[in-house]
mmCIF file of C-alpha atoms and ligand atoms in Angstrom:
data_model
loop_
_atom_site.group_PDB
_atom_site.id
_atom_site.type_symbol
_atom_site.label_atom_id
_atom_site.label_comp_id
_atom_site.label_asym_id
_atom_site.label_seq_id
_atom_site.Cartn_x
_atom_site.Cartn_y
_atom_site.Cartn_z
ATOM 1 C CA MET A 8 12.562 33.512 -9.936
ATOM 2 C CA LYS A 9 14.632 35.142 -7.180
ATOM 3 C CA LYS A 10 15.106 33.261 -3.914
ATOM 4 C CA GLU A 11 13.158 35.822 -1.864
ATOM 5 C CA GLU A 12 10.211 35.783 -4.248
ATOM 6 C CA LYS A 13 10.208 32.010 -4.243
ATOM 7 C CA ALA A 14 10.166 31.895 -0.443
ATOM 8 C CA GLN A 15 7.335 34.461 -0.320
ATOM 9 C CA ARG A 16 5.242 32.447 -2.744
ATOM 10 C CA TYR A 17 5.856 29.279 -0.742
ATOM 11 C CA GLU A 18 4.885 31.022 2.514
ATOM 12 C CA ALA A 19 1.519 31.981 0.984
ATOM 13 C CA LEU A 20 1.164 28.479 -0.419
ATOM 14 C CA LEU A 21 1.777 26.916 3.006
ATOM 15 C CA GLN A 22 -1.077 28.925 4.503
ATOM 16 C CA GLU A 23 -3.367 28.082 1.608
ATOM 17 C CA VAL A 24 -2.596 24.364 1.784
ATOM 18 C CA GLU A 25 -2.998 24.208 5.563
ATOM 19 C CA ALA A 26 -6.451 25.791 5.253
ATOM 20 C CA LEU A 27 -7.464 23.435 2.428
ATOM 21 C CA VAL A 28 -6.054 20.200 3.735
ATOM 22 C CA GLY A 29 -6.286 20.631 7.514
ATOM 23 C CA PRO A 30 -10.047 19.954 7.780
ATOM 24 C CA GLU A 31 -10.093 17.132 5.190
ATOM 25 C CA SER A 32 -8.969 13.529 5.771
ATOM 26 C CA ASP A 33 -9.347 12.077 2.269
ATOM 27 C CA GLU A 34 -5.877 11.724 0.849
ATOM 28 C CA ILE A 35 -6.818 11.858 -2.852
ATOM 29 C CA ALA A 36 -8.845 15.034 -2.334
ATOM 30 C CA ASN A 37 -5.918 16.570 -0.483
ATOM 31 C CA MET A 38 -3.408 15.533 -3.145
ATOM 32 C CA ALA A 39 -5.666 17.090 -5.786
ATOM 33 C CA ASN A 40 -5.853 20.424 -3.984
ATOM 34 C CA ILE A 41 -2.143 20.456 -3.121
ATOM 35 C CA ALA A 42 -1.209 19.814 -6.774
ATOM 36 C CA ALA A 43 -3.585 22.549 -7.960
ATOM 37 C CA ALA A 44 -2.394 25.064 -5.359
ATOM 38 C CA ILE A 45 1.321 24.500 -6.077
ATOM 39 C CA HIS A 46 0.741 24.589 -9.831
ATOM 40 C CA ALA A 47 -1.263 27.823 -9.758
ATOM 41 C CA ARG A 48 1.049 29.714 -7.409
ATOM 42 C CA MET A 49 4.418 28.558 -8.723
ATOM 43 C CA GLY A 50 3.772 28.224 -12.462
ATOM 44 C CA PHE A 51 5.554 24.900 -12.952
ATOM 45 C CA HIS A 52 5.133 22.795 -16.108
ATOM 46 C CA TRP A 53 3.729 19.723 -14.348
ATOM 47 C CA THR A 54 2.828 19.162 -10.698
ATOM 48 C CA GLY A 55 1.428 15.913 -9.398
ATOM 49 C CA PHE A 56 1.481 12.784 -7.322
ATOM 50 C CA TYR A 57 2.352 9.180 -7.956
ATOM 51 C CA ARG A 58 1.101 6.573 -5.479
ATOM 52 C CA VAL A 59 2.727 3.235 -4.668
ATOM 53 C CA LEU A 60 0.082 0.603 -5.465
ATOM 54 C CA PRO A 61 0.012 -3.144 -6.149
ATOM 55 C CA THR A 62 0.679 -4.145 -9.768
ATOM 56 C CA PRO A 63 -2.416 -5.489 -11.592
ATOM 57 C CA ASP A 64 -0.988 -9.041 -11.510
ATOM 58 C CA GLY A 65 -0.293 -8.746 -7.780
ATOM 59 C CA SER A 66 3.386 -9.598 -8.176
ATOM 60 C CA GLY A 67 4.687 -6.412 -6.604
ATOM 61 C CA GLU A 68 4.204 -2.681 -6.446
ATOM 62 C CA GLU A 69 4.640 0.216 -8.837
ATOM 63 C CA LEU A 70 4.048 3.959 -8.982
ATOM 64 C CA VAL A 71 0.629 4.864 -10.383
ATOM 65 C CA LEU A 72 -0.326 8.350 -11.547
ATOM 66 C CA GLY A 73 -2.407 10.279 -9.023
ATOM 67 C CA PRO A 74 -3.910 13.784 -8.916
ATOM 68 C CA PHE A 75 -1.939 16.226 -11.061
ATOM 69 C CA GLN A 76 -2.015 19.494 -12.987
ATOM 70 C CA GLY A 77 -0.433 19.947 -16.411
ATOM 71 C CA PRO A 78 -0.097 17.868 -19.564
ATOM 72 C CA VAL A 79 -1.018 14.163 -19.602
ATOM 73 C CA ALA A 80 1.673 11.973 -18.018
ATOM 74 C CA CYS A 81 2.997 8.406 -17.823
ATOM 75 C CA THR A 82 0.520 6.253 -15.906
ATOM 76 C CA ARG A 83 2.789 3.632 -14.338
ATOM 77 C CA ILE A 84 6.466 3.738 -13.329
ATOM 78 C CA ARG A 85 8.430 0.741 -12.066
ATOM 79 C CA TYR A 86 10.630 0.593 -8.978
ATOM 80 C CA GLY A 87 14.069 2.023 -9.713
ATOM 81 C CA ARG A 88 13.020 3.470 -13.098
ATOM 82 C CA GLY A 89 13.360 7.131 -14.030
ATOM 83 C CA VAL A 90 13.676 9.915 -11.490
ATOM 84 C CA CYS A 91 10.466 8.856 -9.711
ATOM 85 C CA GLY A 92 11.366 5.171 -9.449
ATOM 86 C CA THR A 93 14.873 6.066 -8.254
ATOM 87 C CA ALA A 94 13.578 8.429 -5.533
ATOM 88 C CA TRP A 95 11.309 5.582 -4.377
ATOM 89 C CA LYS A 96 14.194 3.086 -4.336
ATOM 90 C CA GLU A 97 16.577 5.458 -2.553
ATOM 91 C CA LYS A 98 13.838 6.863 -0.265
ATOM 92 C CA ARG A 99 15.124 10.385 -0.693
ATOM 93 C CA THR A 100 14.356 13.620 -2.468
ATOM 94 C CA LEU A 101 15.980 13.943 -5.871
ATOM 95 C CA ILE A 102 16.677 17.303 -7.487
ATOM 96 C CA VAL A 103 17.603 17.002 -11.166
ATOM 97 C CA PRO A 104 18.932 20.263 -12.664
ATOM 98 C CA ASP A 105 18.975 18.856 -16.226
ATOM 99 C CA VAL A 106 16.808 15.827 -16.942
ATOM 100 C CA GLU A 107 18.850 14.966 -20.038
ATOM 101 C CA GLN A 108 21.788 14.260 -17.750
ATOM 102 C CA PHE A 109 19.821 11.828 -15.566
ATOM 103 C CA PRO A 110 20.333 8.262 -16.817
ATOM 104 C CA GLY A 111 16.964 6.617 -17.486
ATOM 105 C CA HIS A 112 14.899 9.763 -17.080
ATOM 106 C CA ILE A 113 11.346 9.112 -18.324
ATOM 107 C CA ALA A 114 10.280 11.920 -20.655
ATOM 108 C CA CYS A 115 6.523 12.249 -20.189
ATOM 109 C CA SER A 116 6.728 15.675 -21.793
ATOM 110 C CA ALA A 117 9.407 16.880 -24.202
ATOM 111 C CA LEU A 118 9.207 20.302 -22.543
ATOM 112 C CA SER A 119 10.445 19.118 -19.134
ATOM 113 C CA ARG A 120 13.990 20.301 -18.434
ATOM 114 C CA SER A 121 14.433 19.971 -14.661
ATOM 115 C CA GLU A 122 12.643 18.046 -11.942
ATOM 116 C CA ILE A 123 12.204 17.475 -8.202
ATOM 117 C CA VAL A 124 10.737 14.318 -6.676
ATOM 118 C CA ILE A 125 9.903 14.108 -2.964
ATOM 119 C CA PRO A 126 8.913 10.734 -1.527
ATOM 120 C CA ILE A 127 6.231 10.521 1.162
ATOM 121 C CA VAL A 128 7.441 7.954 3.684
ATOM 122 C CA ARG A 129 5.178 6.278 6.245
ATOM 123 C CA LYS A 130 6.336 3.674 8.726
ATOM 124 C CA GLY A 131 9.575 3.359 6.790
ATOM 125 C CA ALA A 132 7.953 2.754 3.389
ATOM 126 C CA VAL A 133 7.391 5.124 0.470
ATOM 127 C CA THR A 134 3.614 5.373 -0.073
ATOM 128 C CA ALA A 135 3.537 8.186 -2.655
ATOM 129 C CA GLU A 136 5.623 10.913 -4.233
ATOM 130 C CA LEU A 137 5.249 14.523 -5.218
ATOM 131 C CA ASP A 138 6.797 15.066 -8.663
ATOM 132 C CA ILE A 139 7.296 18.502 -10.200
ATOM 133 C CA ASP A 140 8.676 19.268 -13.660
ATOM 134 C CA SER A 141 9.910 22.626 -14.884
ATOM 135 C CA ALA A 142 10.224 23.735 -18.498
ATOM 136 C CA GLU A 143 13.459 25.521 -17.512
ATOM 137 C CA LEU A 144 16.835 24.124 -16.512
ATOM 138 C CA ASP A 145 17.984 24.176 -12.875
ATOM 139 C CA THR A 146 14.704 25.357 -11.347
ATOM 140 C CA PHE A 147 14.770 23.512 -8.027
ATOM 141 C CA ASP A 148 17.014 24.035 -5.009
ATOM 142 C CA ALA A 149 17.062 23.642 -1.228
ATOM 143 C CA VAL A 150 14.327 26.296 -0.852
ATOM 144 C CA ASP A 151 11.906 24.231 -2.960
ATOM 145 C CA GLU A 152 12.866 21.059 -1.114
ATOM 146 C CA ARG A 153 12.333 22.650 2.299
ATOM 147 C CA TYR A 154 8.929 24.179 1.545
ATOM 148 C CA LEU A 155 7.576 21.289 -0.498
ATOM 149 C CA THR A 156 8.569 18.843 2.240
ATOM 150 C CA LEU A 157 6.763 21.063 4.761
ATOM 151 C CA LEU A 158 3.697 21.166 2.508
ATOM 152 C CA LEU A 159 3.589 17.408 2.384
ATOM 153 C CA THR A 160 3.531 17.041 6.164
ATOM 154 C CA SER A 161 -0.087 18.206 6.019
ATOM 155 C CA LEU A 162 -0.868 15.008 4.058
ATOM 156 C CA ALA A 163 0.359 12.728 6.815
ATOM 157 C CA THR A 164 -2.530 11.147 8.677
ATOM 158 C CA GLU A 165 -0.474 9.496 11.398
HETATM 159 N N1 SME B 284 10.150 12.281 -15.431
HETATM 160 C C1 SME B 284 9.670 11.308 -14.475
HETATM 161 C C2 SME B 284 8.379 10.686 -14.958
HETATM 162 C C3 SME B 284 7.159 11.362 -14.485
HETATM 163 S S1 SME B 284 6.784 12.767 -15.335
HETATM 164 O O1 SME B 284 7.868 13.703 -15.241
HETATM 165 C C4 SME B 284 5.336 13.423 -14.904
HETATM 166 C C5 SME B 284 10.713 10.248 -14.223
HETATM 167 O O2 SME B 284 11.757 10.201 -14.881
HETATM 168 O O3 SME B 284 10.486 9.425 -13.346
#
C-alpha cells in the first residue's frame, strides 16, 4: 500500500475510532472495537490486544490475550519473550520487518511475516499492548506507528 493511501485510511480510522470509543469507558469493549475497526480498514492478518495481568499462581505478571480479529493466537506470553514480551520489557514500540529475523519470535500463525507491537503505558507501567501481524514482509513503518499510537490515546482513561 502506498504511503498516501495508508495515511488516508488511517485518517478515516481515527475518526471512526474516536466516535466509537469516545462515549464508552469500558476498556475491553473499546479494545474490541478498535481491533475490529483497524482490521477491517487496513486488511492486516491479525490485529489484537494483549493485557498485562497477574499470573494464575500470583507470582508475577504476564501478557494475556485480549480482544482481537484474525486467526486464533497464543493465549499467554511471558515478560521478555517474543516480540510482545520484548516490547513490554523495553517499554517501546517494536517494528519487525521480517519476523524470522527476530530472535525468539513467537509464531502464532505461520502466515505472519512482519509485525508491529505498541505498548500502552500508564503511570510508567505497561498495562497492555496492541499487536498487529502482516502476511507480507516489511509492512509497518513510521506512518503506522504514528497513527496507531494516536489511535491508542483514545483508550487512555486518565
Ligand atoms: N508474534 C508475537 C506473538 C503474538 S501473535 O503474533 C498474535 C510475538 O512474538 O510476541
